[in-house]
PDB file of C-alpha atoms in Angstrom:
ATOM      1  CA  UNK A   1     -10.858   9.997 -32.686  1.00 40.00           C
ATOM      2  CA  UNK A   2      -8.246  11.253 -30.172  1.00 55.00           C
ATOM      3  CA  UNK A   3      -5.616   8.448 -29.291  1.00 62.00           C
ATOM      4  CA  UNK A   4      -5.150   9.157 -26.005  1.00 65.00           C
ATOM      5  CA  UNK A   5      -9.235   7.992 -25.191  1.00 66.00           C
ATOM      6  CA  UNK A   6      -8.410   4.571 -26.020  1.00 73.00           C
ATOM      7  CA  UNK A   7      -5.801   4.945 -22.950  1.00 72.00           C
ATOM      8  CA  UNK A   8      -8.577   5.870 -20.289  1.00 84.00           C
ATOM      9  CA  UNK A   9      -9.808   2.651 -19.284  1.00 86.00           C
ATOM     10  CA  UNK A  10      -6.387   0.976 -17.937  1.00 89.00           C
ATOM     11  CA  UNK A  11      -5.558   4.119 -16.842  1.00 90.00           C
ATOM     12  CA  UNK A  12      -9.182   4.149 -14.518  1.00 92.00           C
ATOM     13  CA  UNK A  13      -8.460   0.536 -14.028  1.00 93.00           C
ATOM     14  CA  UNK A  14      -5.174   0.882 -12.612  1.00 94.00           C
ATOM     15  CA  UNK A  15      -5.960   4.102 -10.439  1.00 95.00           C
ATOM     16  CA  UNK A  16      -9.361   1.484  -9.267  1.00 96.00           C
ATOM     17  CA  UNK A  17      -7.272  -1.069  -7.972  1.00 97.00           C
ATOM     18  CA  UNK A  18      -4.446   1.201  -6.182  1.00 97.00           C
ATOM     19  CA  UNK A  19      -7.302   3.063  -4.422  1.00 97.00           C
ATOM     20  CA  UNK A  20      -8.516  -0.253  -3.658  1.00 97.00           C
ATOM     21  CA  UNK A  21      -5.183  -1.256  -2.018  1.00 97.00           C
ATOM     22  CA  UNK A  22      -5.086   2.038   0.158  1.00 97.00           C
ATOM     23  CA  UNK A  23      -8.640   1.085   1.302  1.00 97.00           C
ATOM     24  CA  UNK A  24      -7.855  -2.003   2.487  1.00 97.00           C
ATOM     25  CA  UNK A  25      -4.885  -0.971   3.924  1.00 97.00           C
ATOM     26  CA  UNK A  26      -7.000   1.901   5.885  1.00 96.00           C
ATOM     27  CA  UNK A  27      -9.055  -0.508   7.281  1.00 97.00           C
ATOM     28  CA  UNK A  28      -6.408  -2.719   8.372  1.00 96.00           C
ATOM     29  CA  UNK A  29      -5.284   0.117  10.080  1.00 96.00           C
ATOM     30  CA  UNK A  30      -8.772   1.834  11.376  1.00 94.00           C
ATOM     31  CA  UNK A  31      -9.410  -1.622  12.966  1.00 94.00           C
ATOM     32  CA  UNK A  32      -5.865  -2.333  14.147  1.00 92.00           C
ATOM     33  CA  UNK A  33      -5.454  -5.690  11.592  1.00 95.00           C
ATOM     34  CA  UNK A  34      -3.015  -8.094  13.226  1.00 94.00           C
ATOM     35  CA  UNK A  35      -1.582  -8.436   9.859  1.00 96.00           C
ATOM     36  CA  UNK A  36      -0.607  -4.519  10.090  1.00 96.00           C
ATOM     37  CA  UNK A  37       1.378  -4.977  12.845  1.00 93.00           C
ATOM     38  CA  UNK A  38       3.137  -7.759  11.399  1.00 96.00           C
ATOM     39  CA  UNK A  39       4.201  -6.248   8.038  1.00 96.00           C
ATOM     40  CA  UNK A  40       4.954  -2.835   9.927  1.00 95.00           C
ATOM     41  CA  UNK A  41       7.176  -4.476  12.015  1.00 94.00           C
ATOM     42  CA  UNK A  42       8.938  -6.771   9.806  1.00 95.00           C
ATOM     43  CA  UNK A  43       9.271  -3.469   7.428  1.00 95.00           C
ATOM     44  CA  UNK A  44      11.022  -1.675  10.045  1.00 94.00           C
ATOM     45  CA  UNK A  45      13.100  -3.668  11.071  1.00 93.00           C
ATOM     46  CA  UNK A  46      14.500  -5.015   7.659  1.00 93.00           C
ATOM     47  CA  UNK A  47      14.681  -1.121   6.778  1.00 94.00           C
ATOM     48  CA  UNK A  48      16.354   0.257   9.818  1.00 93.00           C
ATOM     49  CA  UNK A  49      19.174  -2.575  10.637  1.00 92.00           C
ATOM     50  CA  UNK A  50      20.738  -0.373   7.774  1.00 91.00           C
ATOM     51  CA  UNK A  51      21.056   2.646   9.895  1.00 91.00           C
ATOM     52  CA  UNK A  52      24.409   4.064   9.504  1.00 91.00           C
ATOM     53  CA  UNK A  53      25.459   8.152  10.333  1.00 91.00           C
ATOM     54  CA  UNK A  54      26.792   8.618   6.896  1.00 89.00           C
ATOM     55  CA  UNK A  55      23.832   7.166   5.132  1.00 94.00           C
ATOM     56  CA  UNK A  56      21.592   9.190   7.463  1.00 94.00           C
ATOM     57  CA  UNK A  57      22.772  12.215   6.647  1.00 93.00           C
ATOM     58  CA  UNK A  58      22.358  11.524   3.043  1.00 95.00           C
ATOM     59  CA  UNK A  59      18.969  10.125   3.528  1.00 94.00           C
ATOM     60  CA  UNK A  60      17.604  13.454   5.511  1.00 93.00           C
ATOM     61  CA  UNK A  61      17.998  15.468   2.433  1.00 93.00           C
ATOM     62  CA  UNK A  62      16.933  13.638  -0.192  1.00 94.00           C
ATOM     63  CA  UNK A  63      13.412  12.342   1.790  1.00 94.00           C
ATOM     64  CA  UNK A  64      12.348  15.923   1.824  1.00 92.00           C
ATOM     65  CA  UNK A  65      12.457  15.816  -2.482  1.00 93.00           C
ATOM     66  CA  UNK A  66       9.193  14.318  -1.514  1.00 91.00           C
ATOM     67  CA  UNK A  67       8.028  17.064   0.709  1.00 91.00           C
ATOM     68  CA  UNK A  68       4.040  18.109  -0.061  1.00 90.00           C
ATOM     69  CA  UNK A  69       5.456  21.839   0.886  1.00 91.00           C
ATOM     70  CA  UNK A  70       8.136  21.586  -2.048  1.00 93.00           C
ATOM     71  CA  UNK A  71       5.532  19.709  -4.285  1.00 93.00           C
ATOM     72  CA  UNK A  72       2.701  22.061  -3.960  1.00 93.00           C
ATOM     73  CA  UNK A  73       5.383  25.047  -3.999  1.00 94.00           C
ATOM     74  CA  UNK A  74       6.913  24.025  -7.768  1.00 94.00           C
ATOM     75  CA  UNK A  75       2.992  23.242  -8.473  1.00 94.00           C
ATOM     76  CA  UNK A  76       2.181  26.671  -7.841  1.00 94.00           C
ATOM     77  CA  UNK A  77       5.102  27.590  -9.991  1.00 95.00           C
ATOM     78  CA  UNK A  78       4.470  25.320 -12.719  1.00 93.00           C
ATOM     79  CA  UNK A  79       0.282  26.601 -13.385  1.00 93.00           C
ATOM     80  CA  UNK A  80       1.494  30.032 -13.299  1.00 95.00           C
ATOM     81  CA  UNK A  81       3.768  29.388 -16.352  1.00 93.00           C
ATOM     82  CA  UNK A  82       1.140  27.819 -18.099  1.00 90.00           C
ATOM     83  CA  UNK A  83      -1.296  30.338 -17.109  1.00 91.00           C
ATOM     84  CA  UNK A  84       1.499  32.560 -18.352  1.00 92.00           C
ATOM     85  CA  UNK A  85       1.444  30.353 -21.907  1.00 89.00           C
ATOM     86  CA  UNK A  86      -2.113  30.558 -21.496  1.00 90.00           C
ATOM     87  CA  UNK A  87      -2.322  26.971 -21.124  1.00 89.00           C
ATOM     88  CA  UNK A  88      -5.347  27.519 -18.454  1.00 89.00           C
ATOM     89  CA  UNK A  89      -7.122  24.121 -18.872  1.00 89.00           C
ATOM     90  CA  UNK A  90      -3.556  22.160 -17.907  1.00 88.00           C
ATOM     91  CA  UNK A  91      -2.674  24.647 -15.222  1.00 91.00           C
ATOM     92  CA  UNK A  92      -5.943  24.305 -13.503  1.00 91.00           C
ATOM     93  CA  UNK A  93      -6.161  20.444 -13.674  1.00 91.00           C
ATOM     94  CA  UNK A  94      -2.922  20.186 -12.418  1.00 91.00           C
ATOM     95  CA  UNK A  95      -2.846  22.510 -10.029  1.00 92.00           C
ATOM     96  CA  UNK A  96      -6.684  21.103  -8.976  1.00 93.00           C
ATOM     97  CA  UNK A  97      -5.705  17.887  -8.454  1.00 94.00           C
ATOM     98  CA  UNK A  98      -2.376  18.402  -6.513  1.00 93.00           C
ATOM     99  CA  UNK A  99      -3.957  20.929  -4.632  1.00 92.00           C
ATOM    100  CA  UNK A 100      -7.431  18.654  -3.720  1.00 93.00           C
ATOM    101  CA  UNK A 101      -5.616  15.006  -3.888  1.00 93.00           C
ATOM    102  CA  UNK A 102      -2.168  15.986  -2.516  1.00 91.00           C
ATOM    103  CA  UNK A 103      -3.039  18.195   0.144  1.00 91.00           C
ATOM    104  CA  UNK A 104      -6.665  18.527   0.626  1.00 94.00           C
ATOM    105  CA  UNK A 105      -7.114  14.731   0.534  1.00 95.00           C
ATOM    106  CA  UNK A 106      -4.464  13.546   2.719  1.00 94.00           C
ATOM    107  CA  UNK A 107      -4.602  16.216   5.608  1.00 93.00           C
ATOM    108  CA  UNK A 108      -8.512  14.739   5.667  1.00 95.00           C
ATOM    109  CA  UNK A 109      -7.042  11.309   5.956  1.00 95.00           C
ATOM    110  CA  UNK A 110      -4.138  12.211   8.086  1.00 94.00           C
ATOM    111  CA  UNK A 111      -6.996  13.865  10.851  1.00 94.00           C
ATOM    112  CA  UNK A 112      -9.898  10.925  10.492  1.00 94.00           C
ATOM    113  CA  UNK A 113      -6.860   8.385  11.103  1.00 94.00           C
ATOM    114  CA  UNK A 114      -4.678  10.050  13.746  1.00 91.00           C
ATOM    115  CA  UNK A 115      -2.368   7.315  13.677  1.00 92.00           C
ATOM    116  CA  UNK A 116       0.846   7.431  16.092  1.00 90.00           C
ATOM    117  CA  UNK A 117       4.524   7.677  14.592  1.00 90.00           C
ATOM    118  CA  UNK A 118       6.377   4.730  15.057  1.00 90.00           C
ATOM    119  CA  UNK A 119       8.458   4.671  19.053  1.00 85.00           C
ATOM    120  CA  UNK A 120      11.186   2.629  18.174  1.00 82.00           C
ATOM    121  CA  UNK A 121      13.636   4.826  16.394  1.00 78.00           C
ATOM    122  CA  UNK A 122      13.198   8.140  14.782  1.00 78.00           C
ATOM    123  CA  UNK A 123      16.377   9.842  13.056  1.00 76.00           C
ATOM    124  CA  UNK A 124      13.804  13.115  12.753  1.00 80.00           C
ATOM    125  CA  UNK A 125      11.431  14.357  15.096  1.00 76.00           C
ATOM    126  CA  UNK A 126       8.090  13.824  13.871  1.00 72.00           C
ATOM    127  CA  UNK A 127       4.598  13.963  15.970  1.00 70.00           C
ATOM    128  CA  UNK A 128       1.402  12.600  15.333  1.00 78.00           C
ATOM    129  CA  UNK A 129      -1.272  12.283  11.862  1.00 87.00           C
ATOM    130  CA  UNK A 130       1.221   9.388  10.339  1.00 91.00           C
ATOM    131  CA  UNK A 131      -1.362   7.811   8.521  1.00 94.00           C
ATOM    132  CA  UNK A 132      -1.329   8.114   5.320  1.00 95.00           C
ATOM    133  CA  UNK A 133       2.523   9.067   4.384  1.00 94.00           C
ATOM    134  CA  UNK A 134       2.144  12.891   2.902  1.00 92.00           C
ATOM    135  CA  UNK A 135       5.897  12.105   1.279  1.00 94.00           C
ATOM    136  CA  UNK A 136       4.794   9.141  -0.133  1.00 96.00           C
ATOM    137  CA  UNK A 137       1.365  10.795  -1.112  1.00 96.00           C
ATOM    138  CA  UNK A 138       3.126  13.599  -3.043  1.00 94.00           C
ATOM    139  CA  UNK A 139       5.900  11.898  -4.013  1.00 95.00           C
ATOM    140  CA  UNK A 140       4.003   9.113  -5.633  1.00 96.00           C
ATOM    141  CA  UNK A 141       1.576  12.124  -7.368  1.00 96.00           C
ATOM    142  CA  UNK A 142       3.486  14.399  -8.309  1.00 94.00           C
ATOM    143  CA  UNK A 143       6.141  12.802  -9.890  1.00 94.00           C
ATOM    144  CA  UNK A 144       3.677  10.198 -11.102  1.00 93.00           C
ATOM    145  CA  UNK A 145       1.952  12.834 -13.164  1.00 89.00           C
ATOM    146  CA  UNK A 146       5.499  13.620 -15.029  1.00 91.00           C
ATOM    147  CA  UNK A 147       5.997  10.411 -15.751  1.00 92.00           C
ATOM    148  CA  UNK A 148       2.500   9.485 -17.072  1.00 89.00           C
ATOM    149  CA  UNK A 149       2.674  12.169 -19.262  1.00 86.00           C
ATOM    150  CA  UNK A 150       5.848  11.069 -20.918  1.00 88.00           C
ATOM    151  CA  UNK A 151       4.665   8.021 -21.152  1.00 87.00           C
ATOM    152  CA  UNK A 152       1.461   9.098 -22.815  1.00 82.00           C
ATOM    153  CA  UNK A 153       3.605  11.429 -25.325  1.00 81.00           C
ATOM    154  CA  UNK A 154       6.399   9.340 -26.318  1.00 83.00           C
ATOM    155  CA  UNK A 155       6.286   7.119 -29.376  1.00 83.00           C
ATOM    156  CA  UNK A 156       9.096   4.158 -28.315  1.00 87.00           C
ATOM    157  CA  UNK A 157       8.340   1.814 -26.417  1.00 89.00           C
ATOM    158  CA  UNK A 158      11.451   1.637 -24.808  1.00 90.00           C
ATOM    159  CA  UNK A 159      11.461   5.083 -23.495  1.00 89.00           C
ATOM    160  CA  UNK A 160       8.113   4.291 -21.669  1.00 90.00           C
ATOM    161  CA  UNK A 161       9.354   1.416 -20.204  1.00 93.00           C
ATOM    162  CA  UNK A 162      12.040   3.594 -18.684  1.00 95.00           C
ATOM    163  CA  UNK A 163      10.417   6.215 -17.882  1.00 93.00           C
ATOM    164  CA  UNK A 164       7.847   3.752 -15.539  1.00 93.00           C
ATOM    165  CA  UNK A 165      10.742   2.012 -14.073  1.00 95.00           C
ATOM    166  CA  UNK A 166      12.653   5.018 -12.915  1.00 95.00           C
ATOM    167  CA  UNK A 167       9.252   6.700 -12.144  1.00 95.00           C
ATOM    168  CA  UNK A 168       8.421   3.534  -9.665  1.00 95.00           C
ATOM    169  CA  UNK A 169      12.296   3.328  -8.234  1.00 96.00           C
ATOM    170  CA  UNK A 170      12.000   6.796  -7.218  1.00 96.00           C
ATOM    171  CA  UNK A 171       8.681   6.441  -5.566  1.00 96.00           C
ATOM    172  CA  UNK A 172       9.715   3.512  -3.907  1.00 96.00           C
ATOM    173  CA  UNK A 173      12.979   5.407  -2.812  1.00 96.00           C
ATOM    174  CA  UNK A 174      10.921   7.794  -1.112  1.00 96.00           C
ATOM    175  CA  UNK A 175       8.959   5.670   0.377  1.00 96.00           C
ATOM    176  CA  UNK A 176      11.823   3.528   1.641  1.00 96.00           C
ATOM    177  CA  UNK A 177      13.739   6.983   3.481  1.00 95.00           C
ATOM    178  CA  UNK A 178      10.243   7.572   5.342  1.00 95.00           C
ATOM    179  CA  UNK A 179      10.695   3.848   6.986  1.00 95.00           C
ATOM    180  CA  UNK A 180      14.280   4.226   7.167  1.00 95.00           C
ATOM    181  CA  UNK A 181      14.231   7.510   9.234  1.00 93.00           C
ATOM    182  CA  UNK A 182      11.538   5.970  11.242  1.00 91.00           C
ATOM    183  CA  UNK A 183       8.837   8.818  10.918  1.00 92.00           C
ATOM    184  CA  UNK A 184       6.640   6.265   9.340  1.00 93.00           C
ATOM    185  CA  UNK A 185       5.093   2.613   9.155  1.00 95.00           C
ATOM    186  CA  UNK A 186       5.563   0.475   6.130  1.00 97.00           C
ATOM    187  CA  UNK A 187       1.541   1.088   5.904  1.00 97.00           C
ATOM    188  CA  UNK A 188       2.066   4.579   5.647  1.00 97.00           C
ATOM    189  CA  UNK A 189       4.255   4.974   2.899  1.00 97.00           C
ATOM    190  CA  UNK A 190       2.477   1.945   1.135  1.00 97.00           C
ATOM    191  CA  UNK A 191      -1.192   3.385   1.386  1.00 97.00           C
ATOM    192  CA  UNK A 192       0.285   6.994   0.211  1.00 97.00           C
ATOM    193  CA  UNK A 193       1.683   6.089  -3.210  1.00 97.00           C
ATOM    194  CA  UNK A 194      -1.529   3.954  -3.678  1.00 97.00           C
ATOM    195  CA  UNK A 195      -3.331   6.953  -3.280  1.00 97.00           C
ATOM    196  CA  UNK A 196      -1.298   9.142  -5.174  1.00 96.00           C
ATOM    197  CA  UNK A 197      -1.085   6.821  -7.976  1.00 96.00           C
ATOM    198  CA  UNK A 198      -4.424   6.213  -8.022  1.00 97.00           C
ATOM    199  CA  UNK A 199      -5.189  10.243  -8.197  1.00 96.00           C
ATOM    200  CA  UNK A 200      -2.719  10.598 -11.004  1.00 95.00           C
ATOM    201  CA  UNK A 201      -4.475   8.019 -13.132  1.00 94.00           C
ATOM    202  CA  UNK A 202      -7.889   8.421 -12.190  1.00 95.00           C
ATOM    203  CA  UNK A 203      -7.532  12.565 -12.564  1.00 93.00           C
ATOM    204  CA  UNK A 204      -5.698  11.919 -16.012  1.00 91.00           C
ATOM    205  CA  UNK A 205      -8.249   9.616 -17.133  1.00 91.00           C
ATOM    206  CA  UNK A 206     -10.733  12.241 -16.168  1.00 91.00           C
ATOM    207  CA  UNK A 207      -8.735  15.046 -18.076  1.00 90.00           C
ATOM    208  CA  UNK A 208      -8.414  13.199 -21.090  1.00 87.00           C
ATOM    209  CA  UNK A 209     -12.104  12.907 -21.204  1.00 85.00           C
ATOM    210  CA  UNK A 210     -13.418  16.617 -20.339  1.00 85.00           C
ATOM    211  CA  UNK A 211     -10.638  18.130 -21.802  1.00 84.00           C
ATOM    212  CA  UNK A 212     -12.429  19.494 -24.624  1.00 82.00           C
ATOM    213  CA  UNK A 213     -15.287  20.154 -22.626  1.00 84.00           C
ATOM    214  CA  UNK A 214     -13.293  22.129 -20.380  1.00 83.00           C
ATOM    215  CA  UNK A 215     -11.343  24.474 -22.979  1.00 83.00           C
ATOM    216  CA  UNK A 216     -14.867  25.298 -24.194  1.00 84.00           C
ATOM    217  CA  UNK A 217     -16.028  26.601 -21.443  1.00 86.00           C
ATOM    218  CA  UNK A 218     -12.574  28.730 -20.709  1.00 85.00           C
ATOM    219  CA  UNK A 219     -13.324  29.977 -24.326  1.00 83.00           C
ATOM    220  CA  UNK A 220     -16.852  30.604 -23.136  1.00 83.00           C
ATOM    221  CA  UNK A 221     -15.280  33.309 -20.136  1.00 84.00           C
ATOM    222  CA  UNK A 222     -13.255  35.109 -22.748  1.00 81.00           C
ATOM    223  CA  UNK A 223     -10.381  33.009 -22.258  1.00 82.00           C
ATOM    224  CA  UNK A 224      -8.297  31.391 -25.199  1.00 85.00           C
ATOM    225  CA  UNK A 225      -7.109  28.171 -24.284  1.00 81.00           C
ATOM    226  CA  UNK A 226      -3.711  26.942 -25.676  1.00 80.00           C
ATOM    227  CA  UNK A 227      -3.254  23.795 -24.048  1.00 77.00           C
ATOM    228  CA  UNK A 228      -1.417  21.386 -26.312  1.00 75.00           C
ATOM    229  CA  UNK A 229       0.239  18.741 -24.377  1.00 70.00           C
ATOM    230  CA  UNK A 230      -2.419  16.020 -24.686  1.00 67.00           C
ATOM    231  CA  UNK A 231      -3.931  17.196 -28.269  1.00 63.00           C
ATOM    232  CA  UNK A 232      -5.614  14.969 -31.224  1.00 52.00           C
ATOM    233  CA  UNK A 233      -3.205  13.208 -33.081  1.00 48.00           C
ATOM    234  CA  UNK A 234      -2.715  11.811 -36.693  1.00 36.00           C
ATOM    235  CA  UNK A 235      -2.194   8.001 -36.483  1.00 36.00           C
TER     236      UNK A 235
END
């Protein structure tokens, strides 16, 4: 039996209850919640009293580490070395779900919503679509994905405790420069890295269960599947 099915049900559990979260926080927002105006605003201002040129400066860079353009951009980079490796079945469920989760997904969301940016003080120009965050969207995905997959692959416990703290610090970080340069609502950010969490368990969950399914039918067009990274293991 492969060790990594017996991980598929927290992992669909936890991606349940963050998509969950971003659907109640979408209809908090859809129906203009009193209680969304409340946490936005105390966000905000808790967030921006720290507003200082220096810290600005540093902030404007590092926020765009969570840019969808960058993510999708070392995606695309990323399934063409495995394609290269001929690693097909990891390239294209990578590459699937940033592509349909990251971008797909949240451009959807970003059009149905057509929330406002927030008027009281934005360090970067920014127009409208600010619902949900696409930084914190990609952010949370992307680098969610690395760090499930250590965390899947390593054999200390230690390590994966480390790995899911910095993991979470660094979405949150992302998160927090969105509010800071005041492009976004605390909503925003918060309902992004639900959903990207959410779409790197669920689609993991997923993987781990057609994975074999999948390389069969690569095999099936002539195409030798290497894929490795998540293979049967003695225990």
């Amino acid at each position: 039996m492969n060790d990594y099915k017996q991980a598929t049900r927290p992992l669909f559990m936890a991606g349940l209850l963050f998509l969950v979260l971003f659907m109640i926080i979408g209809w908090g927002v859809g129906t203009k919640s009193s209680w969304v105006e409340a946490f936005d605003m105390y966000g905000i201002d808790h967030i921006q009293r720290f507003v200082a040129p220096s810290l600005t400066a540093f902030v404007k860079v590092a926020t765009e580490l969570g840019n969808i353009r960058l993510v999708i951009g070392v995606t695309v980079i990323l399934v063409l070395i495995l394609f290269f490796k001929r690693r097909f079945a990891e390239g294209l469920w990578l590459g699937g779900t940033i592509l349909f989760c990251g971008a797909i997904c949240t451009k959807i969301f970003k059009v149905a919503f057509d929330r406002d940016r927030p008027d009281i003080l934005q360090l970067i120009t920014k127009t409208n679509e600010s619902f949900p965050s696409g930084h914190a969207t990609a952010t949370a995905l992307f680098y969610g994905f690395i760090g499930l997959l250590i965390v899947l692959i390593s054999k200390r416990r230690w390590k994966k405790i480390a790995v899911i703290c910095i993991t979470l610090l660094w979405i949150l970080f992302i998160m927090l420069t969105r509010i800071y340069l005041g492009v976004h609502f605390p909503t925003d950010v918060v309902a992004g890295a639900s959903f990207g969490l959410a779409s790197a368990l669920i689609s993991l969950a997923v993987y781990i269960h057609v994975r074999h399914s999948l390389i069969a039918f690569l095999e099936k067009l002539k195409l030798n599947d290497e894929s490795s990274l998540l293979k049967q293991r003695s225990r």
